[in-house]
XYZ file of C-alpha atoms in Angstrom:
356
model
C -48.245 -4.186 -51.893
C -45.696 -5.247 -49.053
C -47.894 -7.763 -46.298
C -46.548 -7.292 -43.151
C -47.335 -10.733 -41.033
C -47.053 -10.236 -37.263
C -44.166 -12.402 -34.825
C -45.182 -15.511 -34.619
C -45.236 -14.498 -30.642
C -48.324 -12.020 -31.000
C -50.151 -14.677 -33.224
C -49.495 -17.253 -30.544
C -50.805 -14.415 -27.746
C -53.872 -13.877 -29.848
C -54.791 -17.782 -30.378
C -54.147 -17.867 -26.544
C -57.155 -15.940 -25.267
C -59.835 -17.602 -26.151
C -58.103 -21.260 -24.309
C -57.378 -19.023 -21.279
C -61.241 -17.807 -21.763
C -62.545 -20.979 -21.839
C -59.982 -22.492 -19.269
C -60.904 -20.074 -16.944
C -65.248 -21.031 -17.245
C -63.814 -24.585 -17.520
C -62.257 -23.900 -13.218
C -65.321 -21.959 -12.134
C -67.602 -24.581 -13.829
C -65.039 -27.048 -11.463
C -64.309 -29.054 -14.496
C -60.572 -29.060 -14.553
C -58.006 -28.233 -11.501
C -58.237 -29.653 -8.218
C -62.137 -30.601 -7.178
C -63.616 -28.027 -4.863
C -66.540 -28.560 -2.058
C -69.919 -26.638 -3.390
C -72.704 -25.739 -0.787
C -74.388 -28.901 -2.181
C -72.095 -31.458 -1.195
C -71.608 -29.539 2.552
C -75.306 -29.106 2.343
C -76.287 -32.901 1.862
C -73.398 -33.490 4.346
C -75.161 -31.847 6.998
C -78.771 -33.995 5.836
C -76.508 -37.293 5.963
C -75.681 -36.497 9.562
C -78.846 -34.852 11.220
C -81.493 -36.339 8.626
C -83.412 -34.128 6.296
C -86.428 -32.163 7.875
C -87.798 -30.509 5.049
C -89.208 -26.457 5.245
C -86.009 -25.745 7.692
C -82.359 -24.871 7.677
C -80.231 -27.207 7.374
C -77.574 -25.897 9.861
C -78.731 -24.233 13.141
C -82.242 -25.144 12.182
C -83.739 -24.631 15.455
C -84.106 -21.226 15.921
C -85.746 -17.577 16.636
C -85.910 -14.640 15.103
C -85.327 -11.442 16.625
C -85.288 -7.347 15.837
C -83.711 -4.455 17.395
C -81.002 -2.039 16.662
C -77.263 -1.339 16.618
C -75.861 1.906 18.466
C -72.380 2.228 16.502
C -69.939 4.375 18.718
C -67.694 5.766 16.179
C -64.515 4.445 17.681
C -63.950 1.856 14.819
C -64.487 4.307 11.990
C -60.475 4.787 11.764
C -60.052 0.975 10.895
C -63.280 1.059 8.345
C -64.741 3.034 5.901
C -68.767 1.419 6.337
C -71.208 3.617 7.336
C -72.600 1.413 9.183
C -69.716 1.623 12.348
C -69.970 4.984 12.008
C -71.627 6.817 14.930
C -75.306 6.465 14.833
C -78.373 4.034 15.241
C -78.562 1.206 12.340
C -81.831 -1.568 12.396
C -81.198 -4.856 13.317
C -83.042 -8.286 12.458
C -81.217 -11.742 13.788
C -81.441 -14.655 14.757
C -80.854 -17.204 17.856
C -79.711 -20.484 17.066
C -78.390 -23.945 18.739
C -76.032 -26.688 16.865
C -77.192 -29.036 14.642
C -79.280 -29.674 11.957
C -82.391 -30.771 13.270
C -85.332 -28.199 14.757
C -86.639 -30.264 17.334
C -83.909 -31.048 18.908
C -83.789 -30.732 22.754
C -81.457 -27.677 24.224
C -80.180 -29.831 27.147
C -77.364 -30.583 24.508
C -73.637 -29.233 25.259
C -73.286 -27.788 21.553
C -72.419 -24.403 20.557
C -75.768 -21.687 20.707
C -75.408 -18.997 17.610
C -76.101 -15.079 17.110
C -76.868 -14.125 13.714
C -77.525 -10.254 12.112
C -78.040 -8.612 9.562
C -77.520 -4.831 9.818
C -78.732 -2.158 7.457
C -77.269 1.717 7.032
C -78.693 4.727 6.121
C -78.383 4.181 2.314
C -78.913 0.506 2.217
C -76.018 -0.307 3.337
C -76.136 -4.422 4.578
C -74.236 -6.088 6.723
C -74.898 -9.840 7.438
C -72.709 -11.392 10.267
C -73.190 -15.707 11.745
C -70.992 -16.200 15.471
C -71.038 -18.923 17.689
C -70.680 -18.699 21.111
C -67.650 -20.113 20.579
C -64.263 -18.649 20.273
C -62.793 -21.118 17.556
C -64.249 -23.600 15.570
C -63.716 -27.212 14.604
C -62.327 -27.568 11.152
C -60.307 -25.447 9.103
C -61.289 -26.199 5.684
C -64.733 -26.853 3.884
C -63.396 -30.632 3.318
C -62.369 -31.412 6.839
C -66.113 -29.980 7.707
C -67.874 -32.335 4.963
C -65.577 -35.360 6.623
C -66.787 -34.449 10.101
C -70.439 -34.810 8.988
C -69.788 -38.357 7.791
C -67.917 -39.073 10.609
C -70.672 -37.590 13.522
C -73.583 -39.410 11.721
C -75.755 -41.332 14.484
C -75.635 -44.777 14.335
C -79.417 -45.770 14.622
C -78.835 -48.738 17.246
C -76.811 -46.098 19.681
C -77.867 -42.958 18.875
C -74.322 -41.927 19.035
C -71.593 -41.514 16.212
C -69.671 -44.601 15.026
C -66.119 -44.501 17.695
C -64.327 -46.232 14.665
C -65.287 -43.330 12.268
C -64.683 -40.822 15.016
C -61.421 -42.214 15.682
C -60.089 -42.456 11.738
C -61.014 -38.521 11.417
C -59.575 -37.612 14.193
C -56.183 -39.246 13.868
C -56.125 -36.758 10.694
C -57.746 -34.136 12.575
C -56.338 -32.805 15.517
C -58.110 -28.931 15.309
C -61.036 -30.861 15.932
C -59.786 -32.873 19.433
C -58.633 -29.903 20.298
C -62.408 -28.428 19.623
C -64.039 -31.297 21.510
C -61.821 -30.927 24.594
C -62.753 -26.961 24.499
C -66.260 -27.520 24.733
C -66.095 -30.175 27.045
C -64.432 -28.255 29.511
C -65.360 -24.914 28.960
C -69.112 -23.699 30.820
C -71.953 -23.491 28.684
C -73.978 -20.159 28.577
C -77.471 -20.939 30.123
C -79.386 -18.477 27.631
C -78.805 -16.840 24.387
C -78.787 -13.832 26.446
C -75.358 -14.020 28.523
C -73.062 -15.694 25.928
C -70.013 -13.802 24.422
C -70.919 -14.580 20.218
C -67.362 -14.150 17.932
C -67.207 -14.271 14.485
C -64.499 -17.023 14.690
C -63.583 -16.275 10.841
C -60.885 -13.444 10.138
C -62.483 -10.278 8.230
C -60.278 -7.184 6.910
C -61.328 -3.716 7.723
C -60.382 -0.624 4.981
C -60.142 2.420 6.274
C -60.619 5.648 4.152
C -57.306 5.533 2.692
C -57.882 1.694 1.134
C -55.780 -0.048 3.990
C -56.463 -3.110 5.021
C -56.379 -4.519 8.787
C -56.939 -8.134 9.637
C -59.938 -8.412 12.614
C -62.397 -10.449 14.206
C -65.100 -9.496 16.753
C -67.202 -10.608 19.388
C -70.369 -9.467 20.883
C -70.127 -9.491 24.622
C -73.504 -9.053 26.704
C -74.483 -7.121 29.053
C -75.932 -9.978 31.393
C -74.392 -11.419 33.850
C -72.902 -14.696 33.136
C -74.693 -18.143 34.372
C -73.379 -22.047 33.708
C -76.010 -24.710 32.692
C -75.065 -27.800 34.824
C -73.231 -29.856 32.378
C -74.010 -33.247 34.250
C -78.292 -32.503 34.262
C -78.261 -31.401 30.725
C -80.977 -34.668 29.925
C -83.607 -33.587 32.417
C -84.007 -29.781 30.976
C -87.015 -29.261 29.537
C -86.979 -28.976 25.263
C -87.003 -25.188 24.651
C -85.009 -24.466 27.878
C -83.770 -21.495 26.190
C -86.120 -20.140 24.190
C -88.274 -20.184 27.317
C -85.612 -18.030 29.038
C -85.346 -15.525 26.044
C -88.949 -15.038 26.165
C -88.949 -14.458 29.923
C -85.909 -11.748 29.475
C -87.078 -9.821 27.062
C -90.277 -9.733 28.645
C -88.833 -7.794 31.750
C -86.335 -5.692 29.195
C -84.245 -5.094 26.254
C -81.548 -7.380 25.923
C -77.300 -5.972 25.148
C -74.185 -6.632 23.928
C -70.825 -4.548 23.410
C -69.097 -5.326 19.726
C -65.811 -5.602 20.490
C -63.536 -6.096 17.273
C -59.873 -7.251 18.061
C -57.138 -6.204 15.410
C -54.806 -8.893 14.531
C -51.227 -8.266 14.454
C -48.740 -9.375 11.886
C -48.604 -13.032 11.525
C -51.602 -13.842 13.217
C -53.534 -16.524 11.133
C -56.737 -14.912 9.211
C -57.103 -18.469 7.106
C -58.028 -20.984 9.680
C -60.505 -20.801 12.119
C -59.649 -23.309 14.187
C -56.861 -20.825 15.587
C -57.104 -17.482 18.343
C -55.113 -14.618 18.471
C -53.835 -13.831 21.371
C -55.655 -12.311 24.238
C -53.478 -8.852 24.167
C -54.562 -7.544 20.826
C -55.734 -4.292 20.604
C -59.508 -4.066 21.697
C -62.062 -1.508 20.091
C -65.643 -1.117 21.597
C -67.391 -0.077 18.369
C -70.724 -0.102 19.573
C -73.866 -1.911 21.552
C -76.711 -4.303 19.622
C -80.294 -4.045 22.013
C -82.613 -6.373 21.085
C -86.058 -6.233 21.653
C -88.698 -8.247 20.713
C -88.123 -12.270 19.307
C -91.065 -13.838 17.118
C -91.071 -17.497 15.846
C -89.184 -17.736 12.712
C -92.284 -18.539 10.545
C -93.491 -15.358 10.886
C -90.478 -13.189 11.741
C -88.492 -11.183 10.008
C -85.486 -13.428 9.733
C -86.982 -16.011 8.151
C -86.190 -15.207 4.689
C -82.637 -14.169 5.418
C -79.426 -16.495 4.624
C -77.222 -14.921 7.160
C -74.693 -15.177 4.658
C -71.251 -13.783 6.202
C -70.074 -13.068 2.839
C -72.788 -9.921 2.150
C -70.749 -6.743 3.070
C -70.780 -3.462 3.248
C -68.262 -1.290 1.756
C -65.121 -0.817 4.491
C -65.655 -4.620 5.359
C -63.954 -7.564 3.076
C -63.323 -11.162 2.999
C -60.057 -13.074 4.728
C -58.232 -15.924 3.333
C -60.151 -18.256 5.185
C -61.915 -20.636 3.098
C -64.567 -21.473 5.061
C -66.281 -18.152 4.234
C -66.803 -19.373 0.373
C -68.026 -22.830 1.637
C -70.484 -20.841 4.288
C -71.880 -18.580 1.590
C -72.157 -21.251 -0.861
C -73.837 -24.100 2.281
C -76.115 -20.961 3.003
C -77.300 -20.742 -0.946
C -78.267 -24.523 -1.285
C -79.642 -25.330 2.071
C -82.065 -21.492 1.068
C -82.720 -23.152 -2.369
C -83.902 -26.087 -0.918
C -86.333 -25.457 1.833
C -87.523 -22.476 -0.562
C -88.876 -25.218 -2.782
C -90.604 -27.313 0.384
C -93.329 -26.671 2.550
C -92.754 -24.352 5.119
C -91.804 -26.039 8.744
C -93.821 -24.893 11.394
C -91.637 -23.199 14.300
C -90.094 -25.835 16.498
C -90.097 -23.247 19.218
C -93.426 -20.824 18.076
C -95.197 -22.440 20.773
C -92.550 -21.163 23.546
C -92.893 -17.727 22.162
C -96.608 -16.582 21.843
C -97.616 -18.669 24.701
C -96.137 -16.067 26.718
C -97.205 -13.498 24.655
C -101.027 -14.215 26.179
């Protein structure tokens, strides 16, 4: 009997898959390759800067919740396969949010205000989406936004961030100059409910016939616009604009337009820190009304990551990293307070006094 022994190629092939197996656990696990930033490290980044206030979010930890519902029009269906821009009425739950990572901090601050959602279609379908009022953001990279943190920290005698450390990162850092001279000179939205919220990150759209287009959106409101005076920012009261929220949607339904812009070929969909230009094709896909807003304790967002990595069919990730490091920032900082005694609402006061 003739023993036919395979190439000494297809042995070496065979002994190879098991190494590649275990390589490959071995760079998920983050023990070999280049290190990687988990949602820990941003997580206890965000606690070194804006201390640790346990039972809350660590990023935009003040906040509201809110419910409504989102009136798709239709018009983006050709970009997307998701039910859920499809036309027809989809619930909403969000959230309202300022900067920073502590929930009792005062809103006479110049510091970006947030919009989160999460929408749900007729099957189930979920869609969870985190703007800032903001068109661009200040880092590119999950390790530039972990260096920020250290650099920002307050310096206990001041109350203000260390101008040596501030001045190191930013002679490696000029997205984030750029940033800081944006939103020093650009006017600040004097309630949630007349700021234009974009998803600053890059998304991709696939339409029924599985091809891709680069986008971003924003939600544009219905209210008329109104500036906060920049130079008496100190002398407004705590929960300015919770206050205001209440009063709004005590008179009315609040409303915003999505708008998604479609990139064009070599517009950047991997750093944030970048926008397209302003004569990108425009879509009006459809109009979020909010109605009601309950303190996050007991409202329906409180359980809810806003994690803008949860998608619905027709909607997938960019090539922007910071999506990862958001979903995985989002994970810890849920894990965490999950574990603590709840917070009570910074703001739950502001909300059913009115209520009355």
């Amino acid at each position: 009997m003739t023993i036919t022994r395979p190439p000494l190629s297809t042995i070496a092939a065979i002994a190879a898959v098991p190494v590649l197996l275990l390589s490959g656990f071995a760079w998920a696990g983050g023990w070999i390759g280049p290190p990687r930033i988990g949602g820990g490290t941003i997580t206890d980044a965000i606690e070194y800067g804006a201390g640790k206030h346990e039972g809350y979010r660590r990023a935009h930890a003040k906040g509201v919740c809110f419910t409504g519902y989102f009136d798709a029009s239709g018009a983006a269906g050709t970009l997307s396969r998701t039910p859920l821009l499809r036309s027809g009425r989809h619930a909403a739950i969000g959230r309202f949010s300022t900067g920073g990572g502590n929930p009792f901090a005062t809103d006479g601050r110049n510091v970006f205000h947030a919009m989160a959602l999460q929408l749900t279609g007729p099957e189930g379908e979920m869609w969870r989406i985190a703007m800032d009022h903001t068109p661009i953001f200040p880092v590119a990279t999950p390790e530039a936004f972990v260096a920020l943190q250290r650099a920002t920290r307050p310096d206990p005698a001041t109350g203000k961030p260390d101008p040596a450390a501030m001045k190191v990162y930013l002679a490696d850092h000029s997205e984030t100059r750029a940033y800081q001279d944006y939103i020093a000179a650009a006017p600040l939205p004097d309630s949630f409910a007349n700021g234009t919220y974009y998803s600053i990150n890059a998304f991709r759209f696939i339409d029924r016939a599985s091809v891709s287009h680069a986008v971003r959106w924003a939600f544009e409101p219905e209210a008329a616009f109104g500036a906060l005076d920049k130079a008496a920012l100190a002398s407004l009261p705590t929960d300015y604009l919770f206050t205001d929220l209440r009063a709004r949607l005590a008179r009315g339904p609040l409303r915003w337009r999505m708008i998604v812009t479609v990139a064009a070929p070599g517009d950047r969909t991997d750093d944030a820190t970048v926008s397209w230009p302003a004569a990108r094709p425009r879509i009006d896909a459809g109009t979020l009304t909010i109605l009601r807003a309950e303190p996050e304790e007991s409202g329906a967002c409180r359980d809810i990551t806003f994690d803008p990595t949860i998608l619905p069919d027709g909607v997938a990730l960019s090539d922007d990293p910071l999506l990862a490091a958001r979903s995985a920032a989002y994970a810890a900082s849920f894990q965490r307070r999950a574990i603590e005694a709840p917070g009570p609402s910074a703001v739950g006061k502001t909300l059913t006094e009115g209520a009355r």
